[in-house]
mmCIF file of C-alpha atoms in Angstrom:
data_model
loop_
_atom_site.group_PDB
_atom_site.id
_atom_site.type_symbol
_atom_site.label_atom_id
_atom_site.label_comp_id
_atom_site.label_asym_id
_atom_site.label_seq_id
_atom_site.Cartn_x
_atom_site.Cartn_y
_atom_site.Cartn_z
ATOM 1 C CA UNK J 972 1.012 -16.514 -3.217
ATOM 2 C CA UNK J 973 2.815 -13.420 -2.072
ATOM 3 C CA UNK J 974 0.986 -10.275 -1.757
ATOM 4 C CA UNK J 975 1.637 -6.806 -2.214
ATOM 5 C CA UNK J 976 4.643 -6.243 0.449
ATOM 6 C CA UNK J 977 6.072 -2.462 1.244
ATOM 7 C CA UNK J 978 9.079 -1.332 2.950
ATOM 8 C CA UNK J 979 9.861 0.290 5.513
ATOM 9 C CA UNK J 980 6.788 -0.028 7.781
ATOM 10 C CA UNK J 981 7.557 3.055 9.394
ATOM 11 C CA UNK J 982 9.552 5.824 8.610
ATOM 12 C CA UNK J 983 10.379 9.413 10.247
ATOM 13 C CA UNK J 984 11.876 12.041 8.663
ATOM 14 C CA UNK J 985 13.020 15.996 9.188
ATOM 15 C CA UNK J 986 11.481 18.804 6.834
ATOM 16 C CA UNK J 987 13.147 19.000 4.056
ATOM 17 C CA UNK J 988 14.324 16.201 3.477
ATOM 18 C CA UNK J 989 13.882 13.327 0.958
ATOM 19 C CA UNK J 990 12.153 9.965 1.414
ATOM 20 C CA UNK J 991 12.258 6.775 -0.838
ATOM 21 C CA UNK J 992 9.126 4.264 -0.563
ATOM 22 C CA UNK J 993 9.152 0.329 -2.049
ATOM 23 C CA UNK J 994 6.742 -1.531 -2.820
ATOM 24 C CA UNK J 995 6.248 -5.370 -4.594
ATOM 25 C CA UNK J 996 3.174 -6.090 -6.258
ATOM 26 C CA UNK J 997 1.107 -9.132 -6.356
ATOM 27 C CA UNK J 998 2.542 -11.709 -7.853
ATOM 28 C CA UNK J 999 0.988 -11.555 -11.823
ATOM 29 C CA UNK J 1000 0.071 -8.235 -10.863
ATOM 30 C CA UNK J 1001 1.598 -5.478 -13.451
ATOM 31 C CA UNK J 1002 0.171 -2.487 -12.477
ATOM 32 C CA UNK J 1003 0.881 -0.206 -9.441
ATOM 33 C CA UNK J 1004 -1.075 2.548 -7.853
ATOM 34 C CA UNK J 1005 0.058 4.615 -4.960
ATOM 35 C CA UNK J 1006 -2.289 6.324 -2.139
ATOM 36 C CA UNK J 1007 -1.533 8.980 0.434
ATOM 37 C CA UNK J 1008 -3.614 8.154 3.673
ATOM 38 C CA UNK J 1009 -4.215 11.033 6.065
ATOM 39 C CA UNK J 1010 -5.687 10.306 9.678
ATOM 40 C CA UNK J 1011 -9.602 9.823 9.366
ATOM 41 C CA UNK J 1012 -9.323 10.421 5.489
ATOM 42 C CA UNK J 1013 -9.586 7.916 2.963
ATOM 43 C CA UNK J 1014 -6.903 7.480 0.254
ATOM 44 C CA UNK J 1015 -5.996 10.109 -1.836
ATOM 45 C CA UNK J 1016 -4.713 9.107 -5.602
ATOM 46 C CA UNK J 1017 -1.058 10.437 -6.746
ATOM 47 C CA UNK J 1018 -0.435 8.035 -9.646
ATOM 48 C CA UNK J 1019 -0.423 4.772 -11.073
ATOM 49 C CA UNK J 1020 2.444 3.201 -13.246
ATOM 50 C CA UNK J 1021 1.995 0.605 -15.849
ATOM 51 C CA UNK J 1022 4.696 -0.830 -18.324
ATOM 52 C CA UNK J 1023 7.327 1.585 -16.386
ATOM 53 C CA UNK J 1024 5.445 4.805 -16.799
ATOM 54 C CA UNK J 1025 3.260 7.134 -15.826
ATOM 55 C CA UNK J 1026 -0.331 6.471 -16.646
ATOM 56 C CA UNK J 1027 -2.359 8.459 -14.389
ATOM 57 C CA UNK J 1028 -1.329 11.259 -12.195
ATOM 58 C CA UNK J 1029 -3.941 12.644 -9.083
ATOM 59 C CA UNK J 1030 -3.690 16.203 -8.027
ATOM 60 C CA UNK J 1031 -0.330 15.861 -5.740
ATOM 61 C CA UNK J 1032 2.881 18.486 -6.797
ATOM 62 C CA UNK J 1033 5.720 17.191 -8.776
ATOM 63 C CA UNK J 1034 7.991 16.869 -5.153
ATOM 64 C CA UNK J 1035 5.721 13.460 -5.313
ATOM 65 C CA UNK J 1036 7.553 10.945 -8.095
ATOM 66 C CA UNK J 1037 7.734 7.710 -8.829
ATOM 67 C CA UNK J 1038 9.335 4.691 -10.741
ATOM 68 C CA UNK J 1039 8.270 1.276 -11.992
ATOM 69 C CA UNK J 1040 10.899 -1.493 -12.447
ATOM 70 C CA UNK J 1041 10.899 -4.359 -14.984
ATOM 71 C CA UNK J 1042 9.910 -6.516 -12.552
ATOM 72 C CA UNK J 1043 6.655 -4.488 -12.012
ATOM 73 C CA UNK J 1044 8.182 -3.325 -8.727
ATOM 74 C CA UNK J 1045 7.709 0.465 -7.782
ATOM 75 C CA UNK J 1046 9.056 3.219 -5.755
ATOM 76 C CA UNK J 1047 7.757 6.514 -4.560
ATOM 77 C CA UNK J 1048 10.093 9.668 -3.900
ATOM 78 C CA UNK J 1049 8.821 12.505 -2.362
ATOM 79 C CA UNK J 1050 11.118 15.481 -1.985
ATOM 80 C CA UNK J 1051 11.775 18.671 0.595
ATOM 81 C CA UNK J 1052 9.472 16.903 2.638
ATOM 82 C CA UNK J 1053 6.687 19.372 4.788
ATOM 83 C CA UNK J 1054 4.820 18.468 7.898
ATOM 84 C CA UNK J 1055 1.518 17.631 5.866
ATOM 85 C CA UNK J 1056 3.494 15.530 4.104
ATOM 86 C CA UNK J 1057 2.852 13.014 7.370
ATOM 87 C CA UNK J 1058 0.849 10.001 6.159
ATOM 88 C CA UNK J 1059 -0.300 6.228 5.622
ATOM 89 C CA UNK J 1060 1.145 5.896 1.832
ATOM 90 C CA UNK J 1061 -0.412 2.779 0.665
ATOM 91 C CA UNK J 1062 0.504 1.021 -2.451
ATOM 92 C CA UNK J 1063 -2.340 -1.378 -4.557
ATOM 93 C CA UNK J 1064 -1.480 -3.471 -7.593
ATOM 94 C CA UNK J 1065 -3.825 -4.934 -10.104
ATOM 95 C CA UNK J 1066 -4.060 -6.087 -13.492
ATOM 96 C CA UNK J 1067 -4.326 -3.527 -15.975
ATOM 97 C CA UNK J 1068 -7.154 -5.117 -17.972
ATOM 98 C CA UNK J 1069 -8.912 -5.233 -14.522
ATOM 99 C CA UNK J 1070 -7.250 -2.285 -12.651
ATOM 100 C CA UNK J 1071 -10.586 -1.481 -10.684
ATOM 101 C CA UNK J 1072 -9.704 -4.925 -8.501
ATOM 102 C CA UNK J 1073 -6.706 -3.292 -6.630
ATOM 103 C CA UNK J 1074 -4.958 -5.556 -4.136
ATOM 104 C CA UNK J 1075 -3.136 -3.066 -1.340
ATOM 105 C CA UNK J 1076 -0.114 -3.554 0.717
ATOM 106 C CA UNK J 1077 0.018 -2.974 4.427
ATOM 107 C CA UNK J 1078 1.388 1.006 3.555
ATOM 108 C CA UNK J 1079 4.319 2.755 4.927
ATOM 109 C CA UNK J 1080 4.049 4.771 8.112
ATOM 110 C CA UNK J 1081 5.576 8.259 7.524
ATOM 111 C CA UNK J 1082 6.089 10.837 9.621
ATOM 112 C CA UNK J 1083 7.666 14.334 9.462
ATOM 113 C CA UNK J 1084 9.242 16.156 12.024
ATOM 114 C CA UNK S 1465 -16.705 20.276 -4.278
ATOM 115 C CA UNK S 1466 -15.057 16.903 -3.058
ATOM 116 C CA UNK S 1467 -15.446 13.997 -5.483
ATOM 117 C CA UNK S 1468 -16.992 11.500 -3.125
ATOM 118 C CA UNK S 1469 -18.862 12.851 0.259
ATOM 119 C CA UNK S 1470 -19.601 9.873 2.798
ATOM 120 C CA UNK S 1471 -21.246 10.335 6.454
ATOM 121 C CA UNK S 1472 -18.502 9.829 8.561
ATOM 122 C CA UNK S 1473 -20.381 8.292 11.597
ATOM 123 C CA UNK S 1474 -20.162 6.930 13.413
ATOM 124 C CA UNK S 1475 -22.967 4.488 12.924
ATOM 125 C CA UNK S 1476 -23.664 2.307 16.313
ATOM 126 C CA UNK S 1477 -25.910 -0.152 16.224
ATOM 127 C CA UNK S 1478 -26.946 -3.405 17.872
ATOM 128 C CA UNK S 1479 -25.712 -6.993 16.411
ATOM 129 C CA UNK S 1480 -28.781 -8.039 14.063
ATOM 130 C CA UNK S 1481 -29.385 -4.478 12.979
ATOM 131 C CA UNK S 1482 -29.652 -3.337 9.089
ATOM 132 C CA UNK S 1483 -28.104 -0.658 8.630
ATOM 133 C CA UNK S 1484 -27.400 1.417 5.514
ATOM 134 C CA UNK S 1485 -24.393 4.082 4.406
ATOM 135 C CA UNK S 1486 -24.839 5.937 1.402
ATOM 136 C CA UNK S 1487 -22.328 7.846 -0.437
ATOM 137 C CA UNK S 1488 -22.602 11.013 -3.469
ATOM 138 C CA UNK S 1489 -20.077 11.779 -6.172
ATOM 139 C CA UNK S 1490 -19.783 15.092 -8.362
ATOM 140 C CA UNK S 1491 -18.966 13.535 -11.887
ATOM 141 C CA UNK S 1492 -21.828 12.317 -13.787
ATOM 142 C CA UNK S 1493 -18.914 10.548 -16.246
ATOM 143 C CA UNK S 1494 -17.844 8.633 -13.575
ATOM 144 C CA UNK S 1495 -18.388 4.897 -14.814
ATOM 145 C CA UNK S 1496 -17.337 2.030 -11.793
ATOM 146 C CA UNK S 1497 -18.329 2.197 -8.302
ATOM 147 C CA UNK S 1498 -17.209 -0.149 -5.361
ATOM 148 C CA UNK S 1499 -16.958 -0.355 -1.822
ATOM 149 C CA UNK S 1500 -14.293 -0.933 0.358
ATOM 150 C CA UNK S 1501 -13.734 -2.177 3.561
ATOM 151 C CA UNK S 1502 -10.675 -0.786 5.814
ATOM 152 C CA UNK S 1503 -10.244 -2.163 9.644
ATOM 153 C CA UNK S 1504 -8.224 -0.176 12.375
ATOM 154 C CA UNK S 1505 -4.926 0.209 10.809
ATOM 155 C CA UNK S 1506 -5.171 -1.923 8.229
ATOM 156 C CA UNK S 1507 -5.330 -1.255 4.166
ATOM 157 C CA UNK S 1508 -8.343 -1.185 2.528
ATOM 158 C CA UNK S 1509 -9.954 -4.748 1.196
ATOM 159 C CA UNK S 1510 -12.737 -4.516 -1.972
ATOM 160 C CA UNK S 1511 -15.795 -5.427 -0.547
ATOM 161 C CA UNK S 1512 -17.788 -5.234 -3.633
ATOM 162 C CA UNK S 1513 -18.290 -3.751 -6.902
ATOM 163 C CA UNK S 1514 -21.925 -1.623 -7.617
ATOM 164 C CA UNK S 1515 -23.604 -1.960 -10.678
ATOM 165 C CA UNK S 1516 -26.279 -0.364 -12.150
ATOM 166 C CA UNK S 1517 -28.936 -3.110 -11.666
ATOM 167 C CA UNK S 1518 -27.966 -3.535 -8.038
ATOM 168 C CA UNK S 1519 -25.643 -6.680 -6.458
ATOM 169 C CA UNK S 1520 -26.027 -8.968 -3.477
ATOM 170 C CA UNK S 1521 -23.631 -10.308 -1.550
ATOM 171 C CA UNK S 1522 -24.581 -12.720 1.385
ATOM 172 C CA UNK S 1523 -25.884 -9.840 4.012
ATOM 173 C CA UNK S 1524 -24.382 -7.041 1.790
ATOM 174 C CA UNK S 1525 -26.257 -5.523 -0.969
ATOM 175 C CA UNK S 1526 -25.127 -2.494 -3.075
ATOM 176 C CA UNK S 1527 -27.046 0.047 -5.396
ATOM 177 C CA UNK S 1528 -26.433 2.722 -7.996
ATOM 178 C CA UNK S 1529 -28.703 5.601 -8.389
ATOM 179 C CA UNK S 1530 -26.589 7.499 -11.904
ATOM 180 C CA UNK S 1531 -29.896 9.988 -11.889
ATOM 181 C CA UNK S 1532 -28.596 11.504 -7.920
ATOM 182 C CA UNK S 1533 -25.307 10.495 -8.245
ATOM 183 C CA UNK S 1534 -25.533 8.283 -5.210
ATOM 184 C CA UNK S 1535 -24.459 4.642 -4.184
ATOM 185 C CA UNK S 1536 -25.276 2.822 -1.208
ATOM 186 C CA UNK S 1537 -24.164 -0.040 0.762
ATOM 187 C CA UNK S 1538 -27.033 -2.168 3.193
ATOM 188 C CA UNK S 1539 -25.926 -4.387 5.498
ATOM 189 C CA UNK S 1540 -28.345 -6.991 7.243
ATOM 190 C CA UNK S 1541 -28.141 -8.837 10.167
ATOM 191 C CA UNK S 1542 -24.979 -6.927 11.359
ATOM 192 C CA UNK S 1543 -22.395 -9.073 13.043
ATOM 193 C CA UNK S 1544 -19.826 -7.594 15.300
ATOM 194 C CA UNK S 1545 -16.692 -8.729 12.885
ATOM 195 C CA UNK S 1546 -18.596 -6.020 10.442
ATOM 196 C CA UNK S 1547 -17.339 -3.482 12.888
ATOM 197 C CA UNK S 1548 -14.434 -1.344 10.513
ATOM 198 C CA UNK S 1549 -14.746 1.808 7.899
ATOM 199 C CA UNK S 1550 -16.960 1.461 4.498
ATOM 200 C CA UNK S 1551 -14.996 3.777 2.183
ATOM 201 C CA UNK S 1552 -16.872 4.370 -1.347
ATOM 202 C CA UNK S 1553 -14.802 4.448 -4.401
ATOM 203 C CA UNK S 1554 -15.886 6.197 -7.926
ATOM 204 C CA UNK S 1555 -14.286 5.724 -10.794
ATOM 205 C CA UNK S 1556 -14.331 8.687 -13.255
ATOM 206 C CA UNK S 1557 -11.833 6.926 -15.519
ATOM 207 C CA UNK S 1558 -10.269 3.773 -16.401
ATOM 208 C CA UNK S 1559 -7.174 3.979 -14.279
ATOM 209 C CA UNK S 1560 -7.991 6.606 -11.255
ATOM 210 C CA UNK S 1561 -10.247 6.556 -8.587
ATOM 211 C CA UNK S 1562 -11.594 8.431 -6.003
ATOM 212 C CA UNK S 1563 -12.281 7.324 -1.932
ATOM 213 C CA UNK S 1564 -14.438 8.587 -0.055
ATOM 214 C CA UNK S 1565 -13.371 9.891 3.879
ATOM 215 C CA UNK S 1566 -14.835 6.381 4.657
ATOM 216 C CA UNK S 1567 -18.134 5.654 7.170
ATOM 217 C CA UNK S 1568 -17.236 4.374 10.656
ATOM 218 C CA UNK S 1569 -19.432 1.323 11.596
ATOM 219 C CA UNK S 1570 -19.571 -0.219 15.205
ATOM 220 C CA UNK S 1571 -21.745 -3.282 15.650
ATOM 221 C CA UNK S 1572 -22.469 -3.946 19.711
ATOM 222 C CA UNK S 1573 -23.191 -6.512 21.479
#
């Protein structure tokens, strides 16, 4: 049983510039939430996406976005990329009639330069 | 005002030792609570859920106080392997939550 997988593992990027984050959920999973992780912090909630939308949004600008696929597969863009932008971004898929048990991936290394 | 505050430790204490994190929250609407585990560079693992009447796990047992606005997590008989970040997790609504910075335990030999 395949967990929740992202890609890449590590990324680094220039100011300014755009960045495209995967991630697979659980299998029988439908529901995808996406964290920002700074050092020492603990995850910080930009949204979740159910049936291909938006069902929750935490308090991140709109340069964060993101997309569900049929498959229940997501991606997160953020655009004109700033230095604090430099994270863990950690993806967690559940169930949405039990979306407090979140499974999370191994998260995506970004940094900005 | 944050939405969860955790001590961030570090808490060091000796294999065998109980030891107890607790963790406050600013919205009285909130309605789930859990605890999560996170070890160096790894993702966060749920560790347990909180109820109101208080759950036991093995060693771990968690509590709800709605009245402070305050969970806590004891651990007993600390083994080393329980060496990794606690982070405490409110849920104000059904589909977002809120982590805590995250407590820093080390259990020593």
């Amino acid at each position: 049983d395949a967990g929740v997988t992202q890609s890449p593992t590590h990324l680094i990027k220039t100011r300014g510039q755009q960045v495209t984050l995967r991630c697979s959920p659980k299998s029988g999973h439908d529901t995808v939430s996406w964290y920002q992780q700074a050092l020492g912090q603990g995850p910080q909630f930009i949204f979740q996406y159910y049936e291909e939308e938006e069902r929750q949004r935490g308090n991140f600008p709109d340069r964060f976005s993101g997309h569900q696929f049929p498959n229940y597969s997501s991606e997160l863009n953020v655009n004109a990329l700033l230095l604090g932008d430099s994270a863990l971004y950690l993806c967690a898929s559940s169930l949405a009639e039990l979306s407090y048990e979140q499974y999370f991936g191994p998260g995506t290394r970004l940094t900005v330069t | 005002r944050k939405e969860v505050e955790q001590d961030p430790g570090p808490f060091n204490v000796p294999e065998g030792a109980t030891v107890a994190f607790n963790c406050t929250y600013s919205n009285s609407a909130s309605q789930s609570f859990f605890w999560y585990r996170q070890d160096c560079r790894k993702e966060p693992k749920l560790l347990m859920s909180v109820y109101s009447s208080g759950n036991e796990d093995g060693r771990f047992t968690a509590q709800l106080n709605r009245a402070s606005q305050y969970i806590s997590l004891l651990i007993r008989d600390s083994k080393l392997s329980d060496s990794a970040t606690y982070l405490c997790v409110v849920n104000p609504n059904f589909n977002k939550f809120y982590f805590g910075s995250g407590t820093k335990l080390n259990v020593k030999p």
